[in-house]
Coordinates of C-alpha atoms in Angstrom, one line a residue:
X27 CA -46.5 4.5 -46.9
X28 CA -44.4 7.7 -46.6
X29 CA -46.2 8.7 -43.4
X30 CA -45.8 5.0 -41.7
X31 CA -42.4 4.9 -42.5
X32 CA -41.5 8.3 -40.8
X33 CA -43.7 7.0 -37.9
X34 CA -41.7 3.8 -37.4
X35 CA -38.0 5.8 -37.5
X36 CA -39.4 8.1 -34.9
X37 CA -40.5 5.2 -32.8
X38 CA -37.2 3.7 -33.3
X39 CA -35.6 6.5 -32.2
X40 CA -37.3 7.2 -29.1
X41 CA -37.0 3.7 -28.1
X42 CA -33.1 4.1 -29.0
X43 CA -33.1 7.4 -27.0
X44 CA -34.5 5.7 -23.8
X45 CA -32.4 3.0 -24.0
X46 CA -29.4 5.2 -23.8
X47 CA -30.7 7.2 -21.3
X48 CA -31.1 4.2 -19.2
X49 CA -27.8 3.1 -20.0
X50 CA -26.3 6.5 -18.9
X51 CA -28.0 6.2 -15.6
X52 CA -27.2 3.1 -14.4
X53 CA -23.4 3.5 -15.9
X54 CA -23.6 6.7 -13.4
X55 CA -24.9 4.5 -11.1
X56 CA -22.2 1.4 -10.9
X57 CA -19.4 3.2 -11.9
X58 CA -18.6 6.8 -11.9
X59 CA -20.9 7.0 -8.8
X60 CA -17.8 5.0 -7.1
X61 CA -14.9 6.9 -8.4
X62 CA -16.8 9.7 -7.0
X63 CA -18.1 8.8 -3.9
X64 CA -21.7 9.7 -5.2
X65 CA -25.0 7.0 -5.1
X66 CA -27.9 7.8 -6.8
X67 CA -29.7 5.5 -4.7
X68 CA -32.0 6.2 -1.6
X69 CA -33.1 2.8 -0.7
X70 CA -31.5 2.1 3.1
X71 CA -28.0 0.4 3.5
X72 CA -26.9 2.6 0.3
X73 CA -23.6 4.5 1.6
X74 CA -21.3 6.8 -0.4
X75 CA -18.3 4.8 -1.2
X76 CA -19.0 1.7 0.6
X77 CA -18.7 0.2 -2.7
X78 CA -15.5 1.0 -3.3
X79 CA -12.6 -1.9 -4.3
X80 CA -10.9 -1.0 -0.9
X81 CA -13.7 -1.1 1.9
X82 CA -14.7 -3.9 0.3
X83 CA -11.2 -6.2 0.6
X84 CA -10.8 -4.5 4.5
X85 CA -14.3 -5.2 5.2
X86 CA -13.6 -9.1 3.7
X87 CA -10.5 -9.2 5.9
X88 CA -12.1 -8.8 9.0
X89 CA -14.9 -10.7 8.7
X90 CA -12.2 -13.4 8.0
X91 CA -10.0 -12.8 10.8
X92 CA -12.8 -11.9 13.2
X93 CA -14.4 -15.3 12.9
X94 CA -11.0 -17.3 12.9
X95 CA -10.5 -15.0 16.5
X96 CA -7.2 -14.1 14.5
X97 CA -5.8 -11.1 16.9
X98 CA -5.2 -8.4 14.4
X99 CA -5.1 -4.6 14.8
X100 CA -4.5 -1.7 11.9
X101 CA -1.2 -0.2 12.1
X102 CA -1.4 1.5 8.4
X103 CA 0.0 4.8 9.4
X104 CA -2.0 7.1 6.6
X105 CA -5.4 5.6 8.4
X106 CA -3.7 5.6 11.8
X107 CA -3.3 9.3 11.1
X108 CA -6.2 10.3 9.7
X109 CA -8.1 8.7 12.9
X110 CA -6.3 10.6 15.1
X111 CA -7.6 13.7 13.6
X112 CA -11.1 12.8 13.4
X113 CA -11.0 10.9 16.7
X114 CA -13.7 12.3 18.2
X115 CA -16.1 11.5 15.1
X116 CA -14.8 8.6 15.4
X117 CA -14.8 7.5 18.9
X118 CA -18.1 8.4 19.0
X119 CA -19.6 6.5 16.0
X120 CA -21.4 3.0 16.5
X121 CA -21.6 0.4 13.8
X122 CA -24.0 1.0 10.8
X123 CA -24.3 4.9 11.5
X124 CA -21.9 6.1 9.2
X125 CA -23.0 7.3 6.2
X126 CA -19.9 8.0 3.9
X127 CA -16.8 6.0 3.3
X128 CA -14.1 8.1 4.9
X129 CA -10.8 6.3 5.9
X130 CA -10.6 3.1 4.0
X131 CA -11.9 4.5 0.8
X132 CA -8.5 6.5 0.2
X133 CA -7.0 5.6 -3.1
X134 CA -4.1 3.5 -2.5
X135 CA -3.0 -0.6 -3.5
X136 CA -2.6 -1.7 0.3
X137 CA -4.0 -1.4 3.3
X138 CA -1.7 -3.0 6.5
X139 CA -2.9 -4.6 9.7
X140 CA -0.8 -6.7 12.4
X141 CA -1.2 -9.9 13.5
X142 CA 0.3 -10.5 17.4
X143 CA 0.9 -14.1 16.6
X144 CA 2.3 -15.2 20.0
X145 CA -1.7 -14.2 21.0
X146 CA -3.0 -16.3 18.0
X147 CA -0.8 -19.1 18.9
X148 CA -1.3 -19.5 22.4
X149 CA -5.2 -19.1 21.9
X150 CA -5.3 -22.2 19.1
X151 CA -3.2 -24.3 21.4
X152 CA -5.8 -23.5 23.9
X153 CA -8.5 -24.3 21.6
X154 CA -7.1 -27.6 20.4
X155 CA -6.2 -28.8 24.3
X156 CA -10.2 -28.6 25.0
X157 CA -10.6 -30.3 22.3
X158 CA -7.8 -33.0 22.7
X159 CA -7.3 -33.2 26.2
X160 CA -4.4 -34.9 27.2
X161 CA -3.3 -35.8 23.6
X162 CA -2.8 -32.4 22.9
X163 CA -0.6 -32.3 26.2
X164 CA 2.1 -34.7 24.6
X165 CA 1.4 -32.4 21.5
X166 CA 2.0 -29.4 22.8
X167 CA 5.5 -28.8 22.2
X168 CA 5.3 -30.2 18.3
X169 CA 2.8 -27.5 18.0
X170 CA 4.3 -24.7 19.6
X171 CA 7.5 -25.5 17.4
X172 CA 6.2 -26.0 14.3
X173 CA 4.0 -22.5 14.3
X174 CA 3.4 -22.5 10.7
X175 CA 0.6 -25.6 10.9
X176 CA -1.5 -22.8 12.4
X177 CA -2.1 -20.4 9.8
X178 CA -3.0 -22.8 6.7
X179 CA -6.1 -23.4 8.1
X180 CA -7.6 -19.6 7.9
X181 CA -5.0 -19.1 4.8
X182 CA -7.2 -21.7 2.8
X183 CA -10.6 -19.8 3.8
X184 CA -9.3 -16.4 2.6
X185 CA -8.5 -18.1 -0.4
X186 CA -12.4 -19.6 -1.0
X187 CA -13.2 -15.8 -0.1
X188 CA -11.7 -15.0 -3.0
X189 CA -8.5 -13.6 -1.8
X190 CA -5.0 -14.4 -3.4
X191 CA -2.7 -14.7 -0.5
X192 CA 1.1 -15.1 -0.5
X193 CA 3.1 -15.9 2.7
X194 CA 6.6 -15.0 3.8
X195 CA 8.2 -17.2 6.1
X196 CA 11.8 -17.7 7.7
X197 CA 13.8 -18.8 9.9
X198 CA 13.8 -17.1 13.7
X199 CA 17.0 -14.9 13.4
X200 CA 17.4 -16.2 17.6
X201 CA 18.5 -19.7 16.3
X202 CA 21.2 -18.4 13.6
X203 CA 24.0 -19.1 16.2
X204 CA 22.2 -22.8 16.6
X205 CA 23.0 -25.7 14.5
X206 CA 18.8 -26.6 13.6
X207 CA 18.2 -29.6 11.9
X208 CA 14.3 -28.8 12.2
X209 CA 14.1 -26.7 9.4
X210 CA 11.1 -24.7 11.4
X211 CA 10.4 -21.5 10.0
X212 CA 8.0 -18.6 11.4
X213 CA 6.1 -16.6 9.4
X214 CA 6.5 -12.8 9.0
X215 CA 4.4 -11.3 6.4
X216 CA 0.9 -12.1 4.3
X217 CA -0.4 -10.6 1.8
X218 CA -3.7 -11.4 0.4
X219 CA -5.4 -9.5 -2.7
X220 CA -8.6 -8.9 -3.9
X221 CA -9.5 -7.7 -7.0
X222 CA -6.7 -4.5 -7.0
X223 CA -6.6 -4.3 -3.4
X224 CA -4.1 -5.9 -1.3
X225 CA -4.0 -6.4 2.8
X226 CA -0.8 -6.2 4.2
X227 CA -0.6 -8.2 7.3
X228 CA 2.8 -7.8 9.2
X229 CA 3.1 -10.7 11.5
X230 CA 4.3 -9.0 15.0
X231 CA 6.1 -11.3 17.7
X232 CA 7.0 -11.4 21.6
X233 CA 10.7 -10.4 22.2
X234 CA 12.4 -10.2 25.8
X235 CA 12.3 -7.0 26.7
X236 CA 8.0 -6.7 26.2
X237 CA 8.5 -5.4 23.0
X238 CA 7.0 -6.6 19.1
X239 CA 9.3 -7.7 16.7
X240 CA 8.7 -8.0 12.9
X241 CA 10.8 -9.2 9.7
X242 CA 12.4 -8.7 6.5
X243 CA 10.2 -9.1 4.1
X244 CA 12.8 -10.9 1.7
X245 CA 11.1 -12.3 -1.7
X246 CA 12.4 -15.8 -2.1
X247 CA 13.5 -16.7 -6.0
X248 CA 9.7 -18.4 -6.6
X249 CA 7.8 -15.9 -5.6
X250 CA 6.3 -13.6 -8.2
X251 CA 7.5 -9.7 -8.2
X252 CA 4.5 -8.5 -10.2
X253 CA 1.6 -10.1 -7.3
X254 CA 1.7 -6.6 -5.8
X255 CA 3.7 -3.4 -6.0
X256 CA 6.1 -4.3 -3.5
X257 CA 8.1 -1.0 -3.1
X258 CA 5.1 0.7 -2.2
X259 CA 4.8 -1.6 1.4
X260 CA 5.8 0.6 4.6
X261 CA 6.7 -2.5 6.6
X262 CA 9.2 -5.3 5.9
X263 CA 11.8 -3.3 4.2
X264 CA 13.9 -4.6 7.4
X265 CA 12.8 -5.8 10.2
X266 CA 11.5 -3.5 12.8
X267 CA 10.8 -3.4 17.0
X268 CA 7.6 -1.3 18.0
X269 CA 6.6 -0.7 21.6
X270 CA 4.2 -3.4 22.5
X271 CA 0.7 -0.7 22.0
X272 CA -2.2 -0.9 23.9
X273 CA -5.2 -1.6 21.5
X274 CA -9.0 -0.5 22.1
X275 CA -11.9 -1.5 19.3
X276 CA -13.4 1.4 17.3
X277 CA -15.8 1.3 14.3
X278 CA -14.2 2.7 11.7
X279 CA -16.5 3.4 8.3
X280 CA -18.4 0.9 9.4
X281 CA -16.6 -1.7 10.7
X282 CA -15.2 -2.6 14.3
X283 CA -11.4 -2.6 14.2
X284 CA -8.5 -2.7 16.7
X285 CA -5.9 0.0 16.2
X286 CA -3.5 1.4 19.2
X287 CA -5.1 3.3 21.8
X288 CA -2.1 5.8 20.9
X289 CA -2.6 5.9 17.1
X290 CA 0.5 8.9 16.7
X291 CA 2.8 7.0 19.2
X292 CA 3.0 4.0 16.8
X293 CA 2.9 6.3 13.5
X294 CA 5.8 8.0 14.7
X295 CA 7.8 5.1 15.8
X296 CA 7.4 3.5 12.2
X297 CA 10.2 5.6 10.0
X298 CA 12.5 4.8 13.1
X299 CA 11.9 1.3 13.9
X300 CA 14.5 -0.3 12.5
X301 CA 16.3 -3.4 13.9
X302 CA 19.1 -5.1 13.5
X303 CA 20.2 -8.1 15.8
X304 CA 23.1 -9.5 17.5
X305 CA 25.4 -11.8 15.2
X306 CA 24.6 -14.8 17.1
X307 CA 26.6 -16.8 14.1
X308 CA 29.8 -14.9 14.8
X309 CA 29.5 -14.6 18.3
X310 CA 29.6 -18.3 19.1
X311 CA 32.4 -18.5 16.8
X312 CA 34.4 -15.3 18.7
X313 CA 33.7 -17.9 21.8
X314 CA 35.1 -20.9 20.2
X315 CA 38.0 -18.9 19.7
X316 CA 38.3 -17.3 22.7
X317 CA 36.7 -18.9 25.8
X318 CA 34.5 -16.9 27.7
X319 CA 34.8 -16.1 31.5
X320 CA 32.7 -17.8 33.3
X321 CA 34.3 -17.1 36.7
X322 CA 31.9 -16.1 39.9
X323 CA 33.3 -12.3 39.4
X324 CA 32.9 -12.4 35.7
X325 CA 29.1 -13.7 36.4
X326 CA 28.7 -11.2 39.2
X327 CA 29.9 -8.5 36.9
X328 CA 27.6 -9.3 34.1
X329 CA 24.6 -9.4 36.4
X330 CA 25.4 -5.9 37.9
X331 CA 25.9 -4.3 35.1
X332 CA 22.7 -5.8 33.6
X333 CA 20.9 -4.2 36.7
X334 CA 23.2 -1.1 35.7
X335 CA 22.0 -0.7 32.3
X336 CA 18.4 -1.5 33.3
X337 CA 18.2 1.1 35.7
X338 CA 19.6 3.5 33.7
X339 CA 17.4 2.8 30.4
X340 CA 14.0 3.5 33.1
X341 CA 15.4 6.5 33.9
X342 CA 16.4 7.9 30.2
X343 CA 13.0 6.4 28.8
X344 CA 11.2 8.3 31.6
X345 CA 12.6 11.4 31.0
X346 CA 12.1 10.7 27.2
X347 CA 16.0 11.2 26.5
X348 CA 17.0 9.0 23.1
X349 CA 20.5 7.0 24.2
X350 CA 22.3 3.9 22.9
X351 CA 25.1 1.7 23.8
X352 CA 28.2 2.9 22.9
X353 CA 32.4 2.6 23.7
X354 CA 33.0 -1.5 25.2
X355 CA 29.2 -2.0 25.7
X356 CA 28.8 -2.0 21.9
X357 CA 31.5 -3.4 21.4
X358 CA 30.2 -6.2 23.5
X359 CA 27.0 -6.6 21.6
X360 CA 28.4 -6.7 18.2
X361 CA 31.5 -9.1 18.9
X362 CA 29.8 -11.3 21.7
X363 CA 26.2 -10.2 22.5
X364 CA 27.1 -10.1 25.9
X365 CA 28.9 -7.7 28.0
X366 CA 32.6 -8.0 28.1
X367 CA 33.5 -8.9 31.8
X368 CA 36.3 -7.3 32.0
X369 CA 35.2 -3.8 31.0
X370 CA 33.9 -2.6 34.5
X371 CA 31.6 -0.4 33.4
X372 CA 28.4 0.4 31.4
X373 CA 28.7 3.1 28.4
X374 CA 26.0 4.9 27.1
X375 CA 25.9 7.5 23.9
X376 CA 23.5 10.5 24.0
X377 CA 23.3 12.9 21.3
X378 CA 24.3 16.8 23.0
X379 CA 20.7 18.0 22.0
X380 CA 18.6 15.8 23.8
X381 CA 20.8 16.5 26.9
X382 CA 17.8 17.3 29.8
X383 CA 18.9 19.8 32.7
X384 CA 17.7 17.2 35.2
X385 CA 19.3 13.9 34.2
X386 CA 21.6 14.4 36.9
X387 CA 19.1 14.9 39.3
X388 CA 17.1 11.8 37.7
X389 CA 20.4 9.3 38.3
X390 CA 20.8 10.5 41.8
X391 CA 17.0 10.1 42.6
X392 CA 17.3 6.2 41.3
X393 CA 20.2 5.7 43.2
X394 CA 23.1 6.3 41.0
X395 CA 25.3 9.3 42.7
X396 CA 27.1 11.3 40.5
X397 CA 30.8 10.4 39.8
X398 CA 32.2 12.7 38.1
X399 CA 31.0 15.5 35.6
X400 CA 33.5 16.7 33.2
X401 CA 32.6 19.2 30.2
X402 CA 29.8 21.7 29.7
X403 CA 26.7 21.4 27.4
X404 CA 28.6 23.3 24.8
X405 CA 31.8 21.2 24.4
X406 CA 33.2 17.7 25.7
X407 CA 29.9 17.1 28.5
X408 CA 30.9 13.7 30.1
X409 CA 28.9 12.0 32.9
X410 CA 29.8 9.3 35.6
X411 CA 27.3 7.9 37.7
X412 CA 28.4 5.4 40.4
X413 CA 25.9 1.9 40.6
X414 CA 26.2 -1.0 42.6
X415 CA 29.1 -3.2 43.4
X416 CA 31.3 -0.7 42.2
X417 CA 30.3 -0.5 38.5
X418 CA 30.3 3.0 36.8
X419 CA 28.0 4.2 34.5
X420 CA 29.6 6.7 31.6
X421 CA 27.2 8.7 29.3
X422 CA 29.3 10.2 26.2
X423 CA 27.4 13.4 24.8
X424 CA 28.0 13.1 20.9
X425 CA 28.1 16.5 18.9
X426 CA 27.7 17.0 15.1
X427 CA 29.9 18.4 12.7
X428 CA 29.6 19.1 8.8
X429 CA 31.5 15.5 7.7
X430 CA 31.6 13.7 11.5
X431 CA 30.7 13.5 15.0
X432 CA 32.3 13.4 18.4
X433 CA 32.6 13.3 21.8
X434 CA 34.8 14.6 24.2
X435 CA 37.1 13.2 26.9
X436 CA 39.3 15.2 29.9
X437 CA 42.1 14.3 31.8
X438 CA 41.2 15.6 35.2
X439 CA 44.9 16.2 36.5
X440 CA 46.1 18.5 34.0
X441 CA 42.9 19.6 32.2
X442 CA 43.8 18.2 28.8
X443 CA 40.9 17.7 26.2
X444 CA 40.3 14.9 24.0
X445 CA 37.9 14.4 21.0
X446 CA 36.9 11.0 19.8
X447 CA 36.1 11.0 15.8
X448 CA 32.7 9.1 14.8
X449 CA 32.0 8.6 10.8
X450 CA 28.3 10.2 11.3
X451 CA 25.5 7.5 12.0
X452 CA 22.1 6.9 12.8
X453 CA 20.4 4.4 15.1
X454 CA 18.3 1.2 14.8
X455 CA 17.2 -0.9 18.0
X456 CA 18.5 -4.3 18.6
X457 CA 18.2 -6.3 21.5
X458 CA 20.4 -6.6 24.3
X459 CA 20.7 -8.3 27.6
X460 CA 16.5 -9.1 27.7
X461 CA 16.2 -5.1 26.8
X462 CA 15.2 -3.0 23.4
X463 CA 18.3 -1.0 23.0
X464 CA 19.1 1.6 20.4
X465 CA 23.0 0.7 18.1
X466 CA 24.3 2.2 15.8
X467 CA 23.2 1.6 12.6
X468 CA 26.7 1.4 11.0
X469 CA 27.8 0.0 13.8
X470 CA 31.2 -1.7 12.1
X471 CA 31.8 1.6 11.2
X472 CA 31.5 3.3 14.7
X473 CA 33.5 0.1 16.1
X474 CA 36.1 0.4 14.0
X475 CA 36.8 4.2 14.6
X476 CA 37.0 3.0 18.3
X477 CA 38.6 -0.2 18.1
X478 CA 40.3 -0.1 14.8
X479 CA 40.9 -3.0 12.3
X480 CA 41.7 -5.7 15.1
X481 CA 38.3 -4.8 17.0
X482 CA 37.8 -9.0 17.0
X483 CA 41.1 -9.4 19.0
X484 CA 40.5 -8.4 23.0
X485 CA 42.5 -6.3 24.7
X486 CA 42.0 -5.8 28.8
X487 CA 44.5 -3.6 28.6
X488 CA 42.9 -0.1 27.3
X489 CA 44.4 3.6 27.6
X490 CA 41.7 5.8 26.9
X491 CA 44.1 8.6 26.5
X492 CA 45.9 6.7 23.8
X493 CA 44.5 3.4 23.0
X494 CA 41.7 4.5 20.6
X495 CA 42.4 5.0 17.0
X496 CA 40.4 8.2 16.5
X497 CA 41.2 9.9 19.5
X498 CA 42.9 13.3 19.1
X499 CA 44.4 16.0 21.4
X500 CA 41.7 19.0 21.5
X501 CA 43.3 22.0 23.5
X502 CA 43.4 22.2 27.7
X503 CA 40.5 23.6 29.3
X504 CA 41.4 27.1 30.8
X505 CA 42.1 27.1 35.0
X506 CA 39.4 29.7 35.4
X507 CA 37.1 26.8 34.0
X508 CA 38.4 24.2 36.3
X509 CA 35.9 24.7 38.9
X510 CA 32.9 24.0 36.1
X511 CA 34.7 21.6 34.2
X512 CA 36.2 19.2 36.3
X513 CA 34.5 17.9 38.8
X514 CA 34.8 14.9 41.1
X515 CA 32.8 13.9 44.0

């Protein structure tokens, strides 16, 4: 009885012993083999990482948009970046042949794509017109207008995926000047979770100018602040303006994606994409206060000195020099978002260390003779350029101090200096006669210290000598400098 006994425990503890060992190997299996991008599995299809919480939501994603022809491209710059290092690997991989999870198995709670809805609209309006025919003609504009109708159909099939989607909508910033009665808001962010993965998908649209405009990403008082970590998001802190990117497909651990044919371009215009647009509200109200000129010269003006500014953001952009509108042409934008008729002239800002040796040569070569050139690199550089229709261009060169910045101004009879006194300040784009334009960020700030307090009032009667609040005398330039200096043609 003794004996049996002893062999039934040690039958009971082998089997035990087995059954744990099995349990240890398929816990390796499912779960640790995840965390650690290892598979114990040799049987075909079985991929390190492609498991993971994270390729699985992506790869979910883009089966979804990919079979609603949803027009969507990555823009998440630690991917983006990563790509661009391995672009050769990656260029040169075809779907199925990868055999280890290597860009959207990186830790991390989101993973951000763009949609270009004006693309997605346009094609479901085509789609619903073959369908409709001439209903869909007295449709159209209905449609077109009320943009929002055309997401809920693919929103409700992520859902049944098994997604968890909120969407962020609002009204078009454009119409803020507009009494609406619609009510018609766009939409400018979803995000759809799965499991503890989220998608970020930054809805991109069409501005003038051929440029991509996105949102705020402003939480309404329903919404839940615990769906996803918000702070974490890199887009929709404010609303940004990205150069429209040319895309090209590549497969990407596995799966065909879109991303920009650039992938650095657009990761470096990210942390300096911020916009800010005209006061549309304010300006119609500056206009019903003051009424605008709508005279043939004041008309003629405004069109020359669009051309003006035009021509003279092609050349900057082509040498890559950073600029942004500046003295009465900023003024213009933020009191009126127009250009102020009676102003004469087109202003541009340029910070001394991105002055280029050949802009000169550049503005002569697309027409615009030199003026005048007053200043050297080193202190007070001014430049004139002469457009059409007797217009003038002015670029101020802005230099930096500990507390402040500043540009310089000379009187060309006597040889007096002049420095104007800027708070410091950054730039954002905005948009600005059909163009994308760099501001000021602070931009009440840097009117103010060039207007004053009474910046809303106008004044066609402007001393640039005296008239401006932070201007200051700043020494004479010596004669033997004249000839460098001061120069007039």
């Amino acid at each position: 009885m003794s004996r049996i006994n002893k062999n039934v425990v040690l039958a009971l503890l082998t089997l035990t012993s087995s059954a744990f060992l099995l349990f240890q190997l398929y816990y390796y299996k499912h779960y640790l083999s995840t965390r650690n991008g290892a598979g114990l599995s040799k049987s075909k299809g079985s991929r390190i990482g492609f498991d993971s919480t994270q390729w699985r939501a992506v790869k979910k994603f883009i089966m979804l948009t990919s079979n609603q022809n949803v027009p969507v491209f990555l823009i998440d710059p630690l991917i983006l970046e990563l790509i661009n290092k391995n672009f050769e690997q990656v260029k040169n991989t075809s779907q199925g042949s990868i055999s280890q999870c290597t860009f959207f198995c990186v830790p991390r709670d989101f993973t951000a794509f763009a949609l270009q809805y004006h693309l997605w609209k346009n094609e479901v309006y085509q789609e619903r017109k073959g369908k409709k025919g001439i209903l869909q003609l007295i449709m159209k504009q209905m449609m077109l207008e009320n943009e929002p109708c055309l997401t809920e159909g693919w929103f409700r099939i992520a859902e049944n995926m098994g997604f968890q989607c909120l969407k962020i909508e609002s009204k078009d910033p454009r119409l803020d000047g507009i009494d609406s009665l619609s009510g018609t808001e766009i939409p400018l962010h979803y995000i759809c979770k799965l499991a503890a993965h989220a998608i970020h998908l930054v809805v991109f649209h069409e501005r003038s100018g051929n440029y991509l405009w996105h949102g705020h990403l402003r939480l309404k008082e329903h919404i839940d602040r615990k769906f996803v970590p918000f702070r974490k998001l890199q887009f929709g802190r404010y609303p940004g303006a990205f150069d429209r990117p040319e895309l090209q497909q590549v497969t990407v651990d596995g799966l065909e994606v879109l991303i920009p044919k650039d992938p650095m371009h657009f990761v470096e215009e990210v942390p300096h994409s911020r916009f800010i647009e005209c006061r549309y509200k304010e300006a119609r109200a500056f206009f019903q206060q003051y009424l605008d000129d709508n005279t043939v010269e004041a008309m003629a003006f405004r069109k020359s000195a669009k051309e003006l500014l035009q021509l003279a953001a092609k050349t900057l952009n082509k040498l890559g020099v950073p600029f942004w509108l500046s003295s009465g042409t900023c003024l213009g934008w933020y009191r009126q978002c127009n250009i102020i008729p009676y102003s004469k002239d087109v202003d541009l800002g340029i910070f001394i260390q991105d002055y280029k040796s050949d802009i000169i040569l550049a503005f002569q070569d697309a027409g615009l003779p030199l003026k005048h050139k007053f200043g050297k690199v080193e202190d007070s550089l001014e430049l004139s350029f002469q457009g059409k229709d007797d217009v003038k261009l002015d670029i101020f060169f802005f230099y930096e101090e500990t507390d402040h910045m500043w540009n310089g101004g000379t009187q060309a009879k006597t040889g007096k200096k002049f420095k104007y006194l800027f708070p410091k300040f950054t730039l954002c784009w905005t948009e600005f006669v059909d163009m994308k334009v760099h501001v000021p960020c602070e931009t009440l700030e840097y009117i103010e210290a060039n207007y004053g307090k009474t910046w809303k009032i106008p004044v066609k009667t402007w001393d640039w000598k005296r008239s401006p609040p932070n201007v200051q005398p700043n020494g004479i330039w010596p004669i033997s400098e004249w000839d460098e200096v001061i120069q007039l043609y």
